[in-house]
mmCIF file of C-alpha atoms and ligand atoms in Angstrom:
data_model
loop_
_atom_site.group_PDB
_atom_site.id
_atom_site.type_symbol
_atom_site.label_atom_id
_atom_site.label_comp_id
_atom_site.label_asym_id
_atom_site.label_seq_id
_atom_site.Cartn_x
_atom_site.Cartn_y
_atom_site.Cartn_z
ATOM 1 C CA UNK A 141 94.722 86.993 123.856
ATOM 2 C CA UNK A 142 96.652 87.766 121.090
ATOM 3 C CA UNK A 143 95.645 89.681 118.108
ATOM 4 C CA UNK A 144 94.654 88.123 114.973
ATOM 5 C CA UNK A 145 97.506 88.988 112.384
ATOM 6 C CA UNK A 146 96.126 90.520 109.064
ATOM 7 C CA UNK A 147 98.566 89.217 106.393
ATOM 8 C CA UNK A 148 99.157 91.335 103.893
ATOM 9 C CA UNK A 149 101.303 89.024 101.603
ATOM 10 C CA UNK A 150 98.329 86.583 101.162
ATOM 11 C CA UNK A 151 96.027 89.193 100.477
ATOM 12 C CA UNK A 152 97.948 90.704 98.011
ATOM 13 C CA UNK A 153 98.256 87.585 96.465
ATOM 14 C CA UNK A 154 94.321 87.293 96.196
ATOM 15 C CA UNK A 155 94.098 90.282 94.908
ATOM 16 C CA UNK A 156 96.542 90.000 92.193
ATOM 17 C CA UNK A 157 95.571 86.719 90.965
ATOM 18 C CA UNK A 158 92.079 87.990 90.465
ATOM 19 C CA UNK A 159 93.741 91.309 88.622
ATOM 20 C CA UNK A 160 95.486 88.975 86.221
ATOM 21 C CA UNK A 161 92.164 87.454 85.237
ATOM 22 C CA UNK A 162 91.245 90.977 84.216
ATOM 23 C CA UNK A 163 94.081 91.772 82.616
ATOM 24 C CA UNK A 164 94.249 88.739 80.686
ATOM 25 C CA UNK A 165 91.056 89.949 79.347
ATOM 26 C CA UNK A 166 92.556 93.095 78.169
ATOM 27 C CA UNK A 167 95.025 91.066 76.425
ATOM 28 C CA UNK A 168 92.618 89.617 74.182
ATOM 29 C CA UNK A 169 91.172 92.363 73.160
ATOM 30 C CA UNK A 170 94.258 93.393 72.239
ATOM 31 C CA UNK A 171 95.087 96.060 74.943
ATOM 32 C CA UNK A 172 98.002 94.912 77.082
ATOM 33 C CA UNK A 173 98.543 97.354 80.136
ATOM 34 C CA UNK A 174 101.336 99.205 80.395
ATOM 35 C CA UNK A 175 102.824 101.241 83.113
ATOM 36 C CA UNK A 176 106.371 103.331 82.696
ATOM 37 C CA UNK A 177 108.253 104.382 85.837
ATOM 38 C CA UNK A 178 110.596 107.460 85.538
ATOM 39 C CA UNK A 179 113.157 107.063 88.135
ATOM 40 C CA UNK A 180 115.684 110.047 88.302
ATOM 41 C CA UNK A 181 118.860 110.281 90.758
ATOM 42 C CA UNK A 182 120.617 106.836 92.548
ATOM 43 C CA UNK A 183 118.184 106.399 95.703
ATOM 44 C CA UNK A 184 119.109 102.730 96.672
ATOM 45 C CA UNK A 185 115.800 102.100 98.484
ATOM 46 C CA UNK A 186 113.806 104.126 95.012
ATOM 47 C CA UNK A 187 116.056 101.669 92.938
ATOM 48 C CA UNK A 188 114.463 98.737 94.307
ATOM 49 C CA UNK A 189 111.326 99.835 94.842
ATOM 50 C CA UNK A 190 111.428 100.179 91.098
ATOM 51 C CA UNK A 191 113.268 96.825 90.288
ATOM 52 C CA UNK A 192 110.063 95.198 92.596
ATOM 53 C CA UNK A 193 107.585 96.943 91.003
ATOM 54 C CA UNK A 194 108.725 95.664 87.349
ATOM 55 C CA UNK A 195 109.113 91.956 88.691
ATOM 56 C CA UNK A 196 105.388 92.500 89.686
ATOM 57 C CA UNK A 197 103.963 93.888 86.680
ATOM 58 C CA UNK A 198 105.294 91.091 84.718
ATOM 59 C CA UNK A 199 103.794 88.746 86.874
ATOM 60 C CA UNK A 200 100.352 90.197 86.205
ATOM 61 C CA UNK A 201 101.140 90.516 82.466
ATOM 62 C CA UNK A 202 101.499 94.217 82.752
ATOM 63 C CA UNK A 203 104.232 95.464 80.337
ATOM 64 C CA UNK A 204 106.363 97.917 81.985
ATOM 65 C CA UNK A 205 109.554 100.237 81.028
ATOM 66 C CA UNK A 206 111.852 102.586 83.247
ATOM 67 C CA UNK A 207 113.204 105.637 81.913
ATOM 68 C CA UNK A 208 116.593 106.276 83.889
ATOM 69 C CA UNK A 209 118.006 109.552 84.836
ATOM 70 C CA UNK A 210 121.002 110.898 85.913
ATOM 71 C CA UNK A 211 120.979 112.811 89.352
ATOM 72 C CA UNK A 212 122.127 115.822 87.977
ATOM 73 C CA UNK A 213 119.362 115.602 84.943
ATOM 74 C CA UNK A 214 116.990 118.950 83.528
ATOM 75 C CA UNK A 215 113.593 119.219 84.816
ATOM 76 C CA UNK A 216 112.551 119.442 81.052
ATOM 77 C CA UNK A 217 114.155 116.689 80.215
ATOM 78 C CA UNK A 218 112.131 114.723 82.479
ATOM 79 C CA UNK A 219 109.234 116.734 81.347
ATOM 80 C CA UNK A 220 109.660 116.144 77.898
ATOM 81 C CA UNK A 221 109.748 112.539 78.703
ATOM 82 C CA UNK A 222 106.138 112.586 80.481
ATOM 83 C CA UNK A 223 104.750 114.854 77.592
ATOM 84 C CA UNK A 224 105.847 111.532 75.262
ATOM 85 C CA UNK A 225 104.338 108.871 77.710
ATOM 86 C CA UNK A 226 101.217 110.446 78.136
ATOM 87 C CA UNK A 227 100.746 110.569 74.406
ATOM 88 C CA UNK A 228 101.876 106.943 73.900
ATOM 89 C CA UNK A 229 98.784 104.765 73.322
ATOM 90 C CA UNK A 230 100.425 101.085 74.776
ATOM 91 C CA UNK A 231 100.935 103.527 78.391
ATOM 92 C CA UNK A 232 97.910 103.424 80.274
ATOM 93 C CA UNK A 233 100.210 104.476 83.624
ATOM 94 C CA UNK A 234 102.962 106.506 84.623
ATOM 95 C CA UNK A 235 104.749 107.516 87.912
ATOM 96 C CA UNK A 236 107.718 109.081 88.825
ATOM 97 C CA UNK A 237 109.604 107.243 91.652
ATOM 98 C CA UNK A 238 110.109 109.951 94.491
ATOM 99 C CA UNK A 239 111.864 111.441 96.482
ATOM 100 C CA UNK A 240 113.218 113.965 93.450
ATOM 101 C CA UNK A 241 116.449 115.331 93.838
ATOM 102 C CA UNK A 242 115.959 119.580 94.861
ATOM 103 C CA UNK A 243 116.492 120.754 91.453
ATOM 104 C CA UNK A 244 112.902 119.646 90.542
ATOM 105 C CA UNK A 245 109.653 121.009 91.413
ATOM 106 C CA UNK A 246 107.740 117.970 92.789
ATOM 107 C CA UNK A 247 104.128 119.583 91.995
ATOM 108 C CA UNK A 248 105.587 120.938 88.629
ATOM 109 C CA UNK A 249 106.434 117.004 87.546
ATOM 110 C CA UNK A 250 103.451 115.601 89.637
ATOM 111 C CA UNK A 251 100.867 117.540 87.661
ATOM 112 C CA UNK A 252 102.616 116.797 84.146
ATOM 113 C CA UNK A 253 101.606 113.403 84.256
ATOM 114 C CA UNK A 254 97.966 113.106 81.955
ATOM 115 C CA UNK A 255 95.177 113.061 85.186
ATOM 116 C CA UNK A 256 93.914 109.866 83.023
ATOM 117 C CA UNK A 257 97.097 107.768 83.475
ATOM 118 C CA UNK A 258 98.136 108.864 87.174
ATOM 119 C CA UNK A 259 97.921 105.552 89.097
ATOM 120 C CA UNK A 260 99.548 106.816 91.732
ATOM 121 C CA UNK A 261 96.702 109.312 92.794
ATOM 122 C CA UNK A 262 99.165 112.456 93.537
ATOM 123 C CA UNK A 263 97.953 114.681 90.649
ATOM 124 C CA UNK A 264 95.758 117.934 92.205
ATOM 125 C CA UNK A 265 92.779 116.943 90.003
ATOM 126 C CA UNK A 266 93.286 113.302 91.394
ATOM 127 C CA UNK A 267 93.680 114.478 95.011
ATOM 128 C CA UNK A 268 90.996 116.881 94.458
ATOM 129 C CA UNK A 269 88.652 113.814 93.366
ATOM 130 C CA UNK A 270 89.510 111.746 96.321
ATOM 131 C CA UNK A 271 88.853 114.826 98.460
ATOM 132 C CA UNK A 272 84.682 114.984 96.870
ATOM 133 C CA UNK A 273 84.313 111.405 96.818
ATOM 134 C CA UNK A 274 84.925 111.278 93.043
ATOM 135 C CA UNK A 275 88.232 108.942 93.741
ATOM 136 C CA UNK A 276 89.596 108.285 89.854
ATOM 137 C CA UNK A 277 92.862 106.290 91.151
ATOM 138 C CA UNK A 278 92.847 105.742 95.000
ATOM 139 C CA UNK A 279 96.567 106.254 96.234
ATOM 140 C CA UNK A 280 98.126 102.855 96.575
ATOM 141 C CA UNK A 281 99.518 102.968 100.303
ATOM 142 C CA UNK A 282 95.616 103.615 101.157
ATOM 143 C CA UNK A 283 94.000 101.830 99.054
ATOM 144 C CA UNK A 284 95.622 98.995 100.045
ATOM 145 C CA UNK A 285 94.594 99.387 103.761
ATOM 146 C CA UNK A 286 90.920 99.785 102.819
ATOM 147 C CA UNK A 287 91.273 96.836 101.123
ATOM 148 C CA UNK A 288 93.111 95.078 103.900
ATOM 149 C CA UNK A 289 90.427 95.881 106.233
ATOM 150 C CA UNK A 290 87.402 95.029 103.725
ATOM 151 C CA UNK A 291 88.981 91.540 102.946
ATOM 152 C CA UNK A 292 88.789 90.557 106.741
ATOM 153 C CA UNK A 293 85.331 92.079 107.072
ATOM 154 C CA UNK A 294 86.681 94.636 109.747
ATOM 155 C CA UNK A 295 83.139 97.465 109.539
ATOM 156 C CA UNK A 296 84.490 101.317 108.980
ATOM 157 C CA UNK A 297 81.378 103.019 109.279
ATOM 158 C CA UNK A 298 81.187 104.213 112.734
ATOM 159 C CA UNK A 299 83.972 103.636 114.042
ATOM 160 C CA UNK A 300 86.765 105.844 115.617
ATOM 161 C CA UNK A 301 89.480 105.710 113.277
ATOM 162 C CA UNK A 302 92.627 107.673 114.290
ATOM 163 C CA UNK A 303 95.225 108.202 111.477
ATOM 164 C CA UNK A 304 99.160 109.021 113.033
ATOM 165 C CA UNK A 305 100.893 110.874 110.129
ATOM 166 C CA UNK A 306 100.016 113.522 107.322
ATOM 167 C CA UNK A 307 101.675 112.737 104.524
ATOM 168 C CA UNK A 308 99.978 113.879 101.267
ATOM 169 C CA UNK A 309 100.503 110.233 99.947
ATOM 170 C CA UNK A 310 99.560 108.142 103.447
ATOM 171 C CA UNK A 311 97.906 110.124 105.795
ATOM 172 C CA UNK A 312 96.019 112.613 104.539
ATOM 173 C CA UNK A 313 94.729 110.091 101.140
ATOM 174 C CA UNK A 314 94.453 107.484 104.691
ATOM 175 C CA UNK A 315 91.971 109.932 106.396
ATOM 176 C CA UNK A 316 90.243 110.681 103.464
ATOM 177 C CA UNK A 317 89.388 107.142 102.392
ATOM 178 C CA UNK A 318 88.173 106.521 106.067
ATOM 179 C CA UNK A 319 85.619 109.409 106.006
ATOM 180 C CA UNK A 320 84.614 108.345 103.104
ATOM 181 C CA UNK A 321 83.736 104.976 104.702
ATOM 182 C CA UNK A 322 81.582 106.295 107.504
ATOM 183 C CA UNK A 323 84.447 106.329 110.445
ATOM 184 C CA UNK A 324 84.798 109.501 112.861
ATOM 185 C CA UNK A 325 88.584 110.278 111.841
ATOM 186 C CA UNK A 326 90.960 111.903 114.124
ATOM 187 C CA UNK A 327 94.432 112.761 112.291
ATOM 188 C CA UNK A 328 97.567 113.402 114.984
ATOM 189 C CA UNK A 329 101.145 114.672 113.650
ATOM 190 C CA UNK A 330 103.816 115.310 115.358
ATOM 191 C CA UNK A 331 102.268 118.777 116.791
ATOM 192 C CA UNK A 332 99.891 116.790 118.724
ATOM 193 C CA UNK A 333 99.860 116.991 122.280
ATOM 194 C CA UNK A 334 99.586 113.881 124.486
ATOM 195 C CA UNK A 335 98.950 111.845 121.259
ATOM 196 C CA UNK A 336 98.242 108.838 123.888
ATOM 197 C CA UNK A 337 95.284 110.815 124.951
ATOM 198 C CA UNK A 338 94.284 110.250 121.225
ATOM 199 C CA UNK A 339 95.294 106.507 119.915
ATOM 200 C CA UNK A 340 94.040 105.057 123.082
ATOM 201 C CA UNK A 341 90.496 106.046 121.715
ATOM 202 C CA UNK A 342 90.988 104.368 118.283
ATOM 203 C CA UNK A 343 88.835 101.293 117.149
ATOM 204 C CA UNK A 344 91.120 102.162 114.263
ATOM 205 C CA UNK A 345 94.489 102.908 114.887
ATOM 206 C CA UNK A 346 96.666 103.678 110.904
ATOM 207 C CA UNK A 347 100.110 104.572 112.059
ATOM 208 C CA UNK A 348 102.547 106.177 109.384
ATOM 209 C CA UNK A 349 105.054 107.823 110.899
ATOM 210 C CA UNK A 350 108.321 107.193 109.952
ATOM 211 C CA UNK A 351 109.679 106.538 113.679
ATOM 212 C CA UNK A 352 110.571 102.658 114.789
ATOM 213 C CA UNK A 353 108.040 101.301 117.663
ATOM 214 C CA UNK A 354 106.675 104.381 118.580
ATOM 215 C CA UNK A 355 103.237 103.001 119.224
ATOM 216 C CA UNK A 356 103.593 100.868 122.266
ATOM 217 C CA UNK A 357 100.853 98.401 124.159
ATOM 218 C CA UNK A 358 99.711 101.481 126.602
ATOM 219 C CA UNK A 359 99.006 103.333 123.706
ATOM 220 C CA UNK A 360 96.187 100.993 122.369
ATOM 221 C CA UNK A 361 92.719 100.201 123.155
ATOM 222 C CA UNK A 362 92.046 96.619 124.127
ATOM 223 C CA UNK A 363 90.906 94.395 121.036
ATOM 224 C CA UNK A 364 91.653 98.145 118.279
ATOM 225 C CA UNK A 365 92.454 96.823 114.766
ATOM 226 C CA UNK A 366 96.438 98.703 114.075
ATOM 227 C CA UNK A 367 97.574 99.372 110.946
ATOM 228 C CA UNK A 368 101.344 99.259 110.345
ATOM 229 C CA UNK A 369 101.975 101.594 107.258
ATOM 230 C CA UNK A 370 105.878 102.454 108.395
ATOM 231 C CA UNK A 371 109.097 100.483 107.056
ATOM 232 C CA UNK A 372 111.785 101.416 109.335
ATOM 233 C CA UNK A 373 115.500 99.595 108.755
ATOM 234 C CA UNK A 374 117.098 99.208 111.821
ATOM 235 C CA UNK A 375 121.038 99.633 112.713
ATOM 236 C CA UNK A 376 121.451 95.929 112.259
ATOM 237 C CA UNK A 377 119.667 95.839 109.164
ATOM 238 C CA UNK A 378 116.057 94.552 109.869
ATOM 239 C CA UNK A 379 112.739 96.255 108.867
ATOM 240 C CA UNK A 380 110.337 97.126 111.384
ATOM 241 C CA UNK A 381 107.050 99.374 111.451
ATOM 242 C CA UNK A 382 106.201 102.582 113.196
ATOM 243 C CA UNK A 383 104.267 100.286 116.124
ATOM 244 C CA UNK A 384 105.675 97.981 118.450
ATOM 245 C CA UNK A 385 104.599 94.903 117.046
ATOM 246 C CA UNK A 386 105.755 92.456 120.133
ATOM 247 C CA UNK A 387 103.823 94.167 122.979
ATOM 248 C CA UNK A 388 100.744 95.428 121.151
ATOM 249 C CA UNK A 389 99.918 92.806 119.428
ATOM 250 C CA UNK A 390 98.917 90.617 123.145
ATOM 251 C CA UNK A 391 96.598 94.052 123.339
ATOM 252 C CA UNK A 392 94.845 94.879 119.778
ATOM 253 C CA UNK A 393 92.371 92.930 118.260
ATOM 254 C CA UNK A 394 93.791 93.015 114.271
ATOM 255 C CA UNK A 395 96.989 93.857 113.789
ATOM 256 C CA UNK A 396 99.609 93.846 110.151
ATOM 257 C CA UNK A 397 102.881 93.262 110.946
ATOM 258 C CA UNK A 398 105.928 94.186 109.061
ATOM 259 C CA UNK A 399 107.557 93.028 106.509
ATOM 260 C CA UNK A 400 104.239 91.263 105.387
ATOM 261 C CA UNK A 401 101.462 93.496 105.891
ATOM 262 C CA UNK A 402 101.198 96.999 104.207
ATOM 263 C CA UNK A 403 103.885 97.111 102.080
ATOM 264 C CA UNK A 404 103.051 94.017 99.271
ATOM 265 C CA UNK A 405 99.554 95.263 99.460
ATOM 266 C CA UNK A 406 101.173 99.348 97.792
ATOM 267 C CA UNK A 407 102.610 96.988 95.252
ATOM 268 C CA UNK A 408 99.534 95.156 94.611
ATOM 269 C CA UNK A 409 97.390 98.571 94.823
ATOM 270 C CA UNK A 410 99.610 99.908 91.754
ATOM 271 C CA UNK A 411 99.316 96.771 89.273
ATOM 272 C CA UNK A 412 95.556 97.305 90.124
ATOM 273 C CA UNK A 413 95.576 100.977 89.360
ATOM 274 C CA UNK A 414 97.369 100.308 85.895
ATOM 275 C CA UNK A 415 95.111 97.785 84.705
ATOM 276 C CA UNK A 416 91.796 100.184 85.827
ATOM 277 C CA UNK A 417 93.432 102.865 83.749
ATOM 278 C CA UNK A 418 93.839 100.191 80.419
ATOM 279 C CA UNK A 419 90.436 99.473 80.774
ATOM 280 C CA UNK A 420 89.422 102.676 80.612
ATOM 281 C CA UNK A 421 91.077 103.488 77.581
ATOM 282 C CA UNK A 422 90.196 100.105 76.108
ATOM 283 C CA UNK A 423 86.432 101.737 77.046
ATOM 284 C CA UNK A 424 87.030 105.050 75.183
ATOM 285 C CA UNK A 425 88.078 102.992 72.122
ATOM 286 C CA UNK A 426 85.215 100.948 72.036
ATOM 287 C CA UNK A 427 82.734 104.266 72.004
HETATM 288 P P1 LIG B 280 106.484 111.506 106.065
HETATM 289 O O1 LIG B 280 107.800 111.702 106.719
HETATM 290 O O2 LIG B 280 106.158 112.236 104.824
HETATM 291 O O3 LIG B 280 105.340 111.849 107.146
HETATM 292 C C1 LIG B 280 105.431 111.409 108.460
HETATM 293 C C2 LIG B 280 104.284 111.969 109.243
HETATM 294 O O4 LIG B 280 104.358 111.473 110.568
HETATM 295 C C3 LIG B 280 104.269 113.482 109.341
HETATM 296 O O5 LIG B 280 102.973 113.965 109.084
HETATM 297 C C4 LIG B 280 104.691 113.765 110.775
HETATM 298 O O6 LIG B 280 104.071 114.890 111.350
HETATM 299 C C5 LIG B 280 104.187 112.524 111.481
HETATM 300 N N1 LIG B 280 104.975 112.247 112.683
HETATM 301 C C6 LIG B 280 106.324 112.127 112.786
HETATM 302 N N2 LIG B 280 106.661 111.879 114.064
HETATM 303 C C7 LIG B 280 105.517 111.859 114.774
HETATM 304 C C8 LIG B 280 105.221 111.692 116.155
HETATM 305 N N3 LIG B 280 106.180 111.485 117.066
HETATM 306 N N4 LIG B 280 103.923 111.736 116.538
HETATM 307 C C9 LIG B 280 102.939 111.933 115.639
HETATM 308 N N5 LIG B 280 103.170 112.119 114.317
HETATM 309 C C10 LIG B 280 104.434 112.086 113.893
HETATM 310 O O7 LIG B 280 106.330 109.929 105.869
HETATM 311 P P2 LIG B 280 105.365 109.053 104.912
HETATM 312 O O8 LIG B 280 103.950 109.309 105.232
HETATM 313 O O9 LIG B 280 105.830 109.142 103.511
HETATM 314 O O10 LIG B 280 105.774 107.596 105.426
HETATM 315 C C11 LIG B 280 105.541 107.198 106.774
HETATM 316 C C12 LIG B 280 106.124 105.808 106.973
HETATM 317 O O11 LIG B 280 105.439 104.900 106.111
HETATM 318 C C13 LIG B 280 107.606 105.657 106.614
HETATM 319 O O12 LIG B 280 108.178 104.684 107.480
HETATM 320 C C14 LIG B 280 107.589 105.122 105.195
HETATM 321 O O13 LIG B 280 108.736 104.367 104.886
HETATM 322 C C15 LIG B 280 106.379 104.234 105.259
HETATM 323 N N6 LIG B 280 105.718 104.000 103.968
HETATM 324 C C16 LIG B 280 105.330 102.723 103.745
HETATM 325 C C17 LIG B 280 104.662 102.401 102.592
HETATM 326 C C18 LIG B 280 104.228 100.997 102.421
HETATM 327 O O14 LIG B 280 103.973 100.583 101.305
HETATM 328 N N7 LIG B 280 104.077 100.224 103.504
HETATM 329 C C19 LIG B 280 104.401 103.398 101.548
HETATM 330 C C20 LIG B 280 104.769 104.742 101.925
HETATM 331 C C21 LIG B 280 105.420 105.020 103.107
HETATM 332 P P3 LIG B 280 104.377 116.398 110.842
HETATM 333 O O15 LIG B 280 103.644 116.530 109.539
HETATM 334 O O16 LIG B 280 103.824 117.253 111.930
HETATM 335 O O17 LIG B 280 105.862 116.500 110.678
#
């Protein structure tokens, strides 16, 4: 039988609409939320991940700005900017859009960013919470899974949840979140041996890898929920995931497909972030 298809676009839309209501709240109260996105260099894919990620906010009613740099632009520069933004009360979020190009020091401008207005999740103090259970802003690509999986009532706790990939904003934030949940995690890279071996045991299966269809059917346990998480473009210009959706979806149980599954949810995950970290602030007002 084939697998029930978690959709990630109608989820997302769930989600937002019930974000709006919140931050239409904010509104009146006078507090709109507002998140600024520092985009440096001329990454076409980081260009419109950023043009997306405005459209969105303004669909929520989150103001948003971009501050623009040139490729070739000073690490103080961009500094100097973040020093302004986390000072400026209508801000309540901030992220740079990576990759950075090698001049910078991605730590250096990660950790610059106020710990109170990082809605991405990558600062070390904001890692470091995630990492004791403290989680201040969940990283989006995550979060967004967990709450794929809680929205179609799939149970965590218990289960055998193996996470392909160990990126410090998918995998590792991924494996994290699913501890924290109860599941027996099992993280593979790409020093495991016979990874098979290893996703054929998952109830779980979070694949973010980078590499088109590398998860086939054989490689999944009969009725396993699989998670999606990679974007892949292929030579004739299509997106696909890191799992081969055709074939393994006649063997798992729950499965996101791509475009459609993961991806709007990261969006969604953000807007929700920015609008946490405006009512915070709107809280430390009110005290
Ligand atoms: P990275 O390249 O940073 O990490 C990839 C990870 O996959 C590494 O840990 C690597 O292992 C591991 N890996 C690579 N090949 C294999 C293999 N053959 N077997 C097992 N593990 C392997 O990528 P990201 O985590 O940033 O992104 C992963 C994918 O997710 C990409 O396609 C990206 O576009 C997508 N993505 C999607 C998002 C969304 O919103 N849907 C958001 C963010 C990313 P090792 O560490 O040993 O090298």
């Amino acid at each position: 039988m084939s697998a029930h298809i978690i959709n990630g676009k109608k989820i997302a839309e769930l989600v937002r609409a019930e974000w709006k209501l919140r931050a239409e709240k904010l509104a009146q109260l006078s507090t709109k939320p507002g998140l600024a996105v520092i985009i440096i260099g001329n990454n076409a894919a980081s260009g419109i991940y950023v043009k997306n990620k405005v459209k969105a906010c303004s669909e929520v009613g989150i103001y948003s700005e971009v501050h623009s740099f040139p490729e070739n632009a000073l690490q103080d520069e961009v500094l100097n900017c973040i020093q302004a933004l986390n000072k400026n009360p209508n801000i309540h979020g901030i992220l740079v859009q990576l990759p950075l190009p090698p001049q910078f020091e991605n730590n250096r401008v990660i950790t610059s960013i106020a710990v109170e207005k990082d809605v991405d999740g990558f600062h070390f103090y904001n890692v470091g919470a995630l990492v004791t259970g403290n989680v201040v802003f969940p990283p989006c690509t995550p979060y967004g899974v967990m709450v794929m999986l809680e929205r179609n009532h799939i149970p965590v706790e218990g289960q055998h949840a193996v996470v392909v990939g160990r990126s410090n904003i998918v995998g590792k934030p991924m494996a994290l979140m699913l501890l924290e949940k109860g599941a027996t995690v099992t993280i593979c890279t790409s020093k495991t041996r016979d990874l098979p071996q290893f996703t054929k045991k998952a109830d779980i299966l979070v694949v973010a890898t980078g590499k088109p269809h590398m998860i086939t059917a054989e490689m999944v346990k009969p009725g396993a929920v699989v998670i999606d998480v990679g974007i892949n473009r292929l030579p004739d210009g299509k997106l696909c995931g890191d799992v081969d959706y055709d074939t393994v979806k006649e063997v798992a149980g729950y499965i996101t497909p791509v475009p459609g599954g993961v991806g709007p949810m990261t969006i969604t995950m953000l807007l929700c972030n920015t609008i946490l970290a405006a009512e915070r602030a709107q809280a430390r007002t009110d005290r």
